[in-house]
mmCIF file of C-alpha atoms in Angstrom:
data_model
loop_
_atom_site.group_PDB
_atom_site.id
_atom_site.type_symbol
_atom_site.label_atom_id
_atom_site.label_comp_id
_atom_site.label_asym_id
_atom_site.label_seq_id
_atom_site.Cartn_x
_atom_site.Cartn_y
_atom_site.Cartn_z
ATOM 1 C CA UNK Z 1 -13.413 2.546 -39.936
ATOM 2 C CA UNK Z 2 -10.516 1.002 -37.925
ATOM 3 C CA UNK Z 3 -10.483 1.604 -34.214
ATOM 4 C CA UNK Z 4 -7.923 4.241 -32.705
ATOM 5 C CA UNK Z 5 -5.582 1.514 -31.261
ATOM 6 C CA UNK Z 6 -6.147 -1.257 -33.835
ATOM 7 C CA UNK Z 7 -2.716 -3.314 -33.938
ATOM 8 C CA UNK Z 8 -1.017 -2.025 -30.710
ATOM 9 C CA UNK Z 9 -0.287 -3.442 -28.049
ATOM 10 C CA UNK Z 10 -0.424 -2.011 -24.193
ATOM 11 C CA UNK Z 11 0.887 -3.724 -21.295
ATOM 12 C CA UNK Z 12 -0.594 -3.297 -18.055
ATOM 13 C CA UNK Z 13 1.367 -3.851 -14.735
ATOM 14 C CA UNK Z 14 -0.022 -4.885 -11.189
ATOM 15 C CA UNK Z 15 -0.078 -7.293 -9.014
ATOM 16 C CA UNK Z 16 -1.924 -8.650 -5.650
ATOM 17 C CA UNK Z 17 -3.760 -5.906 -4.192
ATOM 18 C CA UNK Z 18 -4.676 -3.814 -7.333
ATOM 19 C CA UNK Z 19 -7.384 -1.339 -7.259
ATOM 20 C CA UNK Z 20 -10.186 -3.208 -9.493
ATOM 21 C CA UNK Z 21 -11.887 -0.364 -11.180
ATOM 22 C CA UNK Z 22 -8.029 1.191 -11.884
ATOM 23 C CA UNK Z 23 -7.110 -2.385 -13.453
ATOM 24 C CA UNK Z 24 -10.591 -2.869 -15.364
ATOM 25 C CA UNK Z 25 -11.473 1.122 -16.729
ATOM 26 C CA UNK Z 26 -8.786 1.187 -18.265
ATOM 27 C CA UNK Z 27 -8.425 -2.139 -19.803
ATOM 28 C CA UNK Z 28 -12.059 -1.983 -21.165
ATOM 29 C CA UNK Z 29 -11.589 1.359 -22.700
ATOM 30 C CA UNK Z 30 -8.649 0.455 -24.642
ATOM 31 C CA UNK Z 31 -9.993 -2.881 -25.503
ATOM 32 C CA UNK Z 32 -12.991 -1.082 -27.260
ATOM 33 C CA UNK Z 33 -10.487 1.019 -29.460
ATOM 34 C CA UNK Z 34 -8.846 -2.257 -30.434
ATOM 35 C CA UNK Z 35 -5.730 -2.632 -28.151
ATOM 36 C CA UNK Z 36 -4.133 -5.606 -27.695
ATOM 37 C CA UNK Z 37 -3.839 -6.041 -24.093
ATOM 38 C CA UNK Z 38 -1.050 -7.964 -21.597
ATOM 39 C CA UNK Z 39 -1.651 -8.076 -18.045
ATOM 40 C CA UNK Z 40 1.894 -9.036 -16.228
ATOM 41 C CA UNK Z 41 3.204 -9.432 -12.861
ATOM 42 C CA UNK Z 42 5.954 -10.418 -10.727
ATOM 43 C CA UNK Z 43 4.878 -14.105 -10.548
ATOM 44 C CA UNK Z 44 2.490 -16.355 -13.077
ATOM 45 C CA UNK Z 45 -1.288 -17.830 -12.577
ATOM 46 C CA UNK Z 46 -3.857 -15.010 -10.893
ATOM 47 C CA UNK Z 47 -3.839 -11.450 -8.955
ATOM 48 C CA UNK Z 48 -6.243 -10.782 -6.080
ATOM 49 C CA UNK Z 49 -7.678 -7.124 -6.717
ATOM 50 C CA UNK Z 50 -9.313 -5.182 -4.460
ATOM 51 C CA UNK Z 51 -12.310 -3.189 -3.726
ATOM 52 C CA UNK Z 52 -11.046 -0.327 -1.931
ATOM 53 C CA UNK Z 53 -10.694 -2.847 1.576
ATOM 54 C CA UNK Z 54 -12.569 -5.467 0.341
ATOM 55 C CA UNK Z 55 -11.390 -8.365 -1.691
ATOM 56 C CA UNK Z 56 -12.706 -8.130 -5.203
ATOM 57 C CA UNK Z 57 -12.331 -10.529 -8.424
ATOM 58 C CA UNK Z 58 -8.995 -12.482 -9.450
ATOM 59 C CA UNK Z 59 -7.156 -12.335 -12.705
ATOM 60 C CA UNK Z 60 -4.911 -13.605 -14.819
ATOM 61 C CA UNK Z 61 -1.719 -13.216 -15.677
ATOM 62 C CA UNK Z 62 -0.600 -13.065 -19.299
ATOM 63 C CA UNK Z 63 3.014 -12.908 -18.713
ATOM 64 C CA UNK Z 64 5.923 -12.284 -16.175
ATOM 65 C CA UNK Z 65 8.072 -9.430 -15.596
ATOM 66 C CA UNK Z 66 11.029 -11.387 -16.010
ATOM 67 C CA UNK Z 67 9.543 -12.716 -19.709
ATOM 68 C CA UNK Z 68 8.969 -8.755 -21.413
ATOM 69 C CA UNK Z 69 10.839 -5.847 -22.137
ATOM 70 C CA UNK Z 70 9.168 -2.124 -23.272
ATOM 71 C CA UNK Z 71 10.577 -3.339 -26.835
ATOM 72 C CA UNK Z 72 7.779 -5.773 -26.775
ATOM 73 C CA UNK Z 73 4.280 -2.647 -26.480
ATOM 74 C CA UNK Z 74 3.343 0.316 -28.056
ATOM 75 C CA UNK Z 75 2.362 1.840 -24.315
ATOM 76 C CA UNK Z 76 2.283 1.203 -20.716
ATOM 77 C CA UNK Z 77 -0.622 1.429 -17.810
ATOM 78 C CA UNK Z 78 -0.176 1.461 -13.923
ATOM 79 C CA UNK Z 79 -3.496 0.954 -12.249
ATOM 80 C CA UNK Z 80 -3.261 1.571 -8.510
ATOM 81 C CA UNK Z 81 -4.135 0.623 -4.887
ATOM 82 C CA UNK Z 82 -2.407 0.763 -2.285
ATOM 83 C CA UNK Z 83 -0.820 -2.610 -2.386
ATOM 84 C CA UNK Z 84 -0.053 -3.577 -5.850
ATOM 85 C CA UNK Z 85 2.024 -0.131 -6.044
ATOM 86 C CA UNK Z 86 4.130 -1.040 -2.880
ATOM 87 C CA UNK Z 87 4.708 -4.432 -3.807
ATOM 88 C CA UNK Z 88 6.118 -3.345 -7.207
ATOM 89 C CA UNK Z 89 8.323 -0.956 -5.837
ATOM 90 C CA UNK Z 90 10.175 -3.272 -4.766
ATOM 91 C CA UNK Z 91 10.346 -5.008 -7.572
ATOM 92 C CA UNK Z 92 13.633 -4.546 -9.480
ATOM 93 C CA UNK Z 93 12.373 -5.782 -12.634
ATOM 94 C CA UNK Z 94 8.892 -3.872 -12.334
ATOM 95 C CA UNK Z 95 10.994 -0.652 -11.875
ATOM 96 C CA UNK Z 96 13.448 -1.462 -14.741
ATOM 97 C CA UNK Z 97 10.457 -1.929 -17.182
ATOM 98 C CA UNK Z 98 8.567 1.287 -15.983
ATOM 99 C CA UNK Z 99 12.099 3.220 -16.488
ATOM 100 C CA UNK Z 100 12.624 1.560 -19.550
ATOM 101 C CA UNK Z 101 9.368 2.540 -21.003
ATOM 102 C CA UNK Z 102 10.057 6.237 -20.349
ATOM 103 C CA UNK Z 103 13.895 6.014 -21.611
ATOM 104 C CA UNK Z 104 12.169 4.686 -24.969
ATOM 105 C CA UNK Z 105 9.463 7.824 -24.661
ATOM 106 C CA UNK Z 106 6.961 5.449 -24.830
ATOM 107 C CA UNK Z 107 3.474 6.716 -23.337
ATOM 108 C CA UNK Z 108 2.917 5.544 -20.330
ATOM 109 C CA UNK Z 109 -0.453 6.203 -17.934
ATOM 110 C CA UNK Z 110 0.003 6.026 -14.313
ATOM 111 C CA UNK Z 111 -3.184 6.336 -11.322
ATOM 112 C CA UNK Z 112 -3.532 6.667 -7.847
ATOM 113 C CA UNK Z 113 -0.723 4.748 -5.718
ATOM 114 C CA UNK Z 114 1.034 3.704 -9.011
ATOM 115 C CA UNK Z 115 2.976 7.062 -8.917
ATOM 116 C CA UNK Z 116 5.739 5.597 -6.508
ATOM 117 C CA UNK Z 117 6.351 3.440 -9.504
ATOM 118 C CA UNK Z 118 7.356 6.339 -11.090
ATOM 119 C CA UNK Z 119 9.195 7.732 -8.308
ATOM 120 C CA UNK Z 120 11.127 4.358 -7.590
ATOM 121 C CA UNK Z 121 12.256 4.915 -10.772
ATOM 122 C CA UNK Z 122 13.278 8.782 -10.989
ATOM 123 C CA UNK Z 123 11.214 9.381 -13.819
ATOM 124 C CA UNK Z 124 9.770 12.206 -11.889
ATOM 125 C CA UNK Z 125 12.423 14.524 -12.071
ATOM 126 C CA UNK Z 126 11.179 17.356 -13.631
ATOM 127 C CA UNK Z 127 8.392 17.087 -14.855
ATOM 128 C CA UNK Z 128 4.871 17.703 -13.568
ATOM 129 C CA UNK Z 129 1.951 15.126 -12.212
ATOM 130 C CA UNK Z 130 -0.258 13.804 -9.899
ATOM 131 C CA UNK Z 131 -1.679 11.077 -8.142
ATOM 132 C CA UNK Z 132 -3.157 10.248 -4.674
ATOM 133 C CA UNK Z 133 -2.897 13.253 -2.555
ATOM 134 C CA UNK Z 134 -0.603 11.319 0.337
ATOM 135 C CA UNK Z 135 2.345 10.563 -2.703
ATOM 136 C CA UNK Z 136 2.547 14.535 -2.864
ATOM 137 C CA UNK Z 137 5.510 14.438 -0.301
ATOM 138 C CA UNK Z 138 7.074 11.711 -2.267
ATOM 139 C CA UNK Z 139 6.479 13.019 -5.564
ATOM 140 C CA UNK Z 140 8.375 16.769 -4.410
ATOM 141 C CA UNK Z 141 11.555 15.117 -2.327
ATOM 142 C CA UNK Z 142 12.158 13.137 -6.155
ATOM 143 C CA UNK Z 143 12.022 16.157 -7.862
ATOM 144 C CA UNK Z 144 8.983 16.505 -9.509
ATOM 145 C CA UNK Z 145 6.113 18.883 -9.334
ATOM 146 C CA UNK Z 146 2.283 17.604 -7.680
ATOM 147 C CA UNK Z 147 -0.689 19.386 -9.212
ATOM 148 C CA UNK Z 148 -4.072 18.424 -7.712
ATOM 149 C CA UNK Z 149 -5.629 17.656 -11.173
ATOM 150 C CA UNK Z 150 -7.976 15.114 -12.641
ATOM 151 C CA UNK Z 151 -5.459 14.294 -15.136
ATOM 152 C CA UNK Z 152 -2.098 15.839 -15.806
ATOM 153 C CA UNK Z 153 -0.095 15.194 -19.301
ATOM 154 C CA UNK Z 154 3.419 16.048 -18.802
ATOM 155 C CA UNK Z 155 4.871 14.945 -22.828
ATOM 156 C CA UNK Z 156 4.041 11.230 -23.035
ATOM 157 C CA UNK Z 157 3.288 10.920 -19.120
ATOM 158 C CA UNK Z 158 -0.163 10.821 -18.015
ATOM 159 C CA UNK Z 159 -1.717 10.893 -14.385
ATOM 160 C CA UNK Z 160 -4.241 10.786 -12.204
ATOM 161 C CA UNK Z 161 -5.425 10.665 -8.610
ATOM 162 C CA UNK Z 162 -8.038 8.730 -7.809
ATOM 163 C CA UNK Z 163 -10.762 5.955 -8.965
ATOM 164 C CA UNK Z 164 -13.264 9.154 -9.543
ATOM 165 C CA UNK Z 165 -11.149 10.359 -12.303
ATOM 166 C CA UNK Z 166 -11.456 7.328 -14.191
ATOM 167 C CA UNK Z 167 -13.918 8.471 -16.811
ATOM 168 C CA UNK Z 168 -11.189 11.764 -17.617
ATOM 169 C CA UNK Z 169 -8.183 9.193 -17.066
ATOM 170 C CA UNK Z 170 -9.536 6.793 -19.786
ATOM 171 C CA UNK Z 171 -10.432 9.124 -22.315
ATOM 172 C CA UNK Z 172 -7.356 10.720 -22.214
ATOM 173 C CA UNK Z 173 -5.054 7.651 -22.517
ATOM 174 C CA UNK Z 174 -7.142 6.316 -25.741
ATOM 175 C CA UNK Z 175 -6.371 9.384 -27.118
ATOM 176 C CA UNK Z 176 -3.588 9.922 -25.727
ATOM 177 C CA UNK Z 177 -2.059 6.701 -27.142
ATOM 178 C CA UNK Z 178 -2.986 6.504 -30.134
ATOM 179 C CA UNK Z 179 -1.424 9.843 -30.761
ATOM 180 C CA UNK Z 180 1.784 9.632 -29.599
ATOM 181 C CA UNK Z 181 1.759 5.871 -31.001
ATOM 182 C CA UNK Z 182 0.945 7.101 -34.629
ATOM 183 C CA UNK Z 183 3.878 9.782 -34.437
ATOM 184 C CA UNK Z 184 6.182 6.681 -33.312
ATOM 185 C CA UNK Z 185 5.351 4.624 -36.121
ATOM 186 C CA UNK Z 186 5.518 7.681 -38.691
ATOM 187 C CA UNK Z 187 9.126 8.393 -37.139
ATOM 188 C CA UNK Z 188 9.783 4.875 -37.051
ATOM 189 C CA UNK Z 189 9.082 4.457 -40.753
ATOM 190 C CA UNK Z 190 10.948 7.258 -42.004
ATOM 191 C CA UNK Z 191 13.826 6.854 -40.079
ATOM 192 C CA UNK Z 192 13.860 3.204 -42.358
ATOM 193 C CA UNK Z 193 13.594 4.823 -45.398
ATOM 194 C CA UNK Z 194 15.995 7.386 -44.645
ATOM 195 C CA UNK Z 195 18.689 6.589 -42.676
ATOM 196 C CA UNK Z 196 20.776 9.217 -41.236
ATOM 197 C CA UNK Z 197 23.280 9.235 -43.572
ATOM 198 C CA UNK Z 198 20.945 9.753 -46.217
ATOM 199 C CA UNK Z 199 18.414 12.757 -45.400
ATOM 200 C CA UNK Z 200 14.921 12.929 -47.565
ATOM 201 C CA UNK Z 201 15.462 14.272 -50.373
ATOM 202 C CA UNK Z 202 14.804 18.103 -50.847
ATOM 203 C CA UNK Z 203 14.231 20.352 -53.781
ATOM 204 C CA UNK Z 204 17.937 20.347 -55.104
ATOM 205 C CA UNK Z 205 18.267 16.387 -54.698
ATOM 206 C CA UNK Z 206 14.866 15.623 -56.421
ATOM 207 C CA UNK Z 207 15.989 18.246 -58.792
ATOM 208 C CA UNK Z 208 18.778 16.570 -59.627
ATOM 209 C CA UNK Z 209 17.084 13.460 -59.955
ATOM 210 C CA UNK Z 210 14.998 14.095 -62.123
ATOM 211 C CA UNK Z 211 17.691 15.718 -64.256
ATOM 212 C CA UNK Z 212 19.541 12.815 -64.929
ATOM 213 C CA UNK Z 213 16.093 10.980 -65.802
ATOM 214 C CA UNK Z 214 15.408 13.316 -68.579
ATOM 215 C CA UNK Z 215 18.688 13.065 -69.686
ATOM 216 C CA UNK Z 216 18.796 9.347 -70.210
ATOM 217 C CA UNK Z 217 17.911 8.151 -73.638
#
């Protein structure tokens, strides 16, 4: 039986200071389904995560932000922290990719801290989420609406506040994914074999098709 996420590819984006358990859930749980992962951040070689205030393990970077584009994944995690969030912020490429992602209506998974992300970006606007209680503030002044929640699904956006709801966070994005990934590649597919000047045929064209068949010699 082929794993939920077999063939798809999910990028995850952090950078020094990420939360380690928010970086490592995640990744594990969609490595088991059969994702194929990318790790990527502003600058090559490793990432320091952390352990709440303690340093924890280092690890490496797959690719830049400057090498990718959303054209390039199926889906898109933000693991938080403190740090890693606020550093990419500031990133204008980090930004553009997260806002890019969303523009596409790709899914995209966002804990903790990694909600300014998604505020930098006014992809809140509207919709509904959450994340660590102290982004509330933020969250309301971009336009969007904070629910205190263990996960919130607002269409293809998915949140969450804290390293506690990791367990609810990570089964939600595996299924989450593949879902909204399967629909993708069903629209994609159709949209090849039926191009919008030429609609899937209904009864009266199939009708009509097979009329002329039968009339043929």
């Amino acid at each position: 039986m082929a794993s939920k996420l077999e063939k798809r590819s999910v990028l995850f984006i952090a950078t020094d200071g990420v939360e380690q358990v928010e970086l490592t859930e995640p990744w594990a749980a969609l490595e088991r389904e059969g994702a194929t992962l990318t790790l990527a951040a502003p600058e090559p070689g490793k990432i320091q995560a952390m352990n709440h205030f303690e340093k924890g393990d280092t690890f490496s970077v797959n690719r830049t932000l400057s090498d990718i584009s959303a054209a390039d994944f199926d889906a898109l995690v933000l693991p938080g922290g403190v740090a890693s969030p606020d550093r990419l912020r500031m990133d204008k490429r980090a930004v553009a990719l997260v806002r890019e992602f969303l523009e596409a209506d790709k899914p995209v998974a966002a804990i903790c801290h990694a909600a300014w992300l998604l505020v930098e970006a006014d992809a809140v606007r509207g919709r509904t989420l959450t994340s660590w209680p102290s982004l509330q503030t933020d969250i309301r002044n971009a336009g969007g609406t904070w629910v205190d929640k263990q996960v919130q699904v607002d269409q293809k956006l998915i949140t969450s506040r804290k390293p506690e709801d990791l367990p609810a966070f990570c089964g939600r994005i595996v299924v989450d994914f593949a879902e909204s990934i399967r629909e993708d590649k069903i629209d994609t597919a159709l949209e090849q074999s039926f191009p919008a000047s030429d609609p899937p045929p209904g009864p009266i064209s199939l009708g009509r098709v097979r009329g002329d068949s039968e009339a043929r010699p």
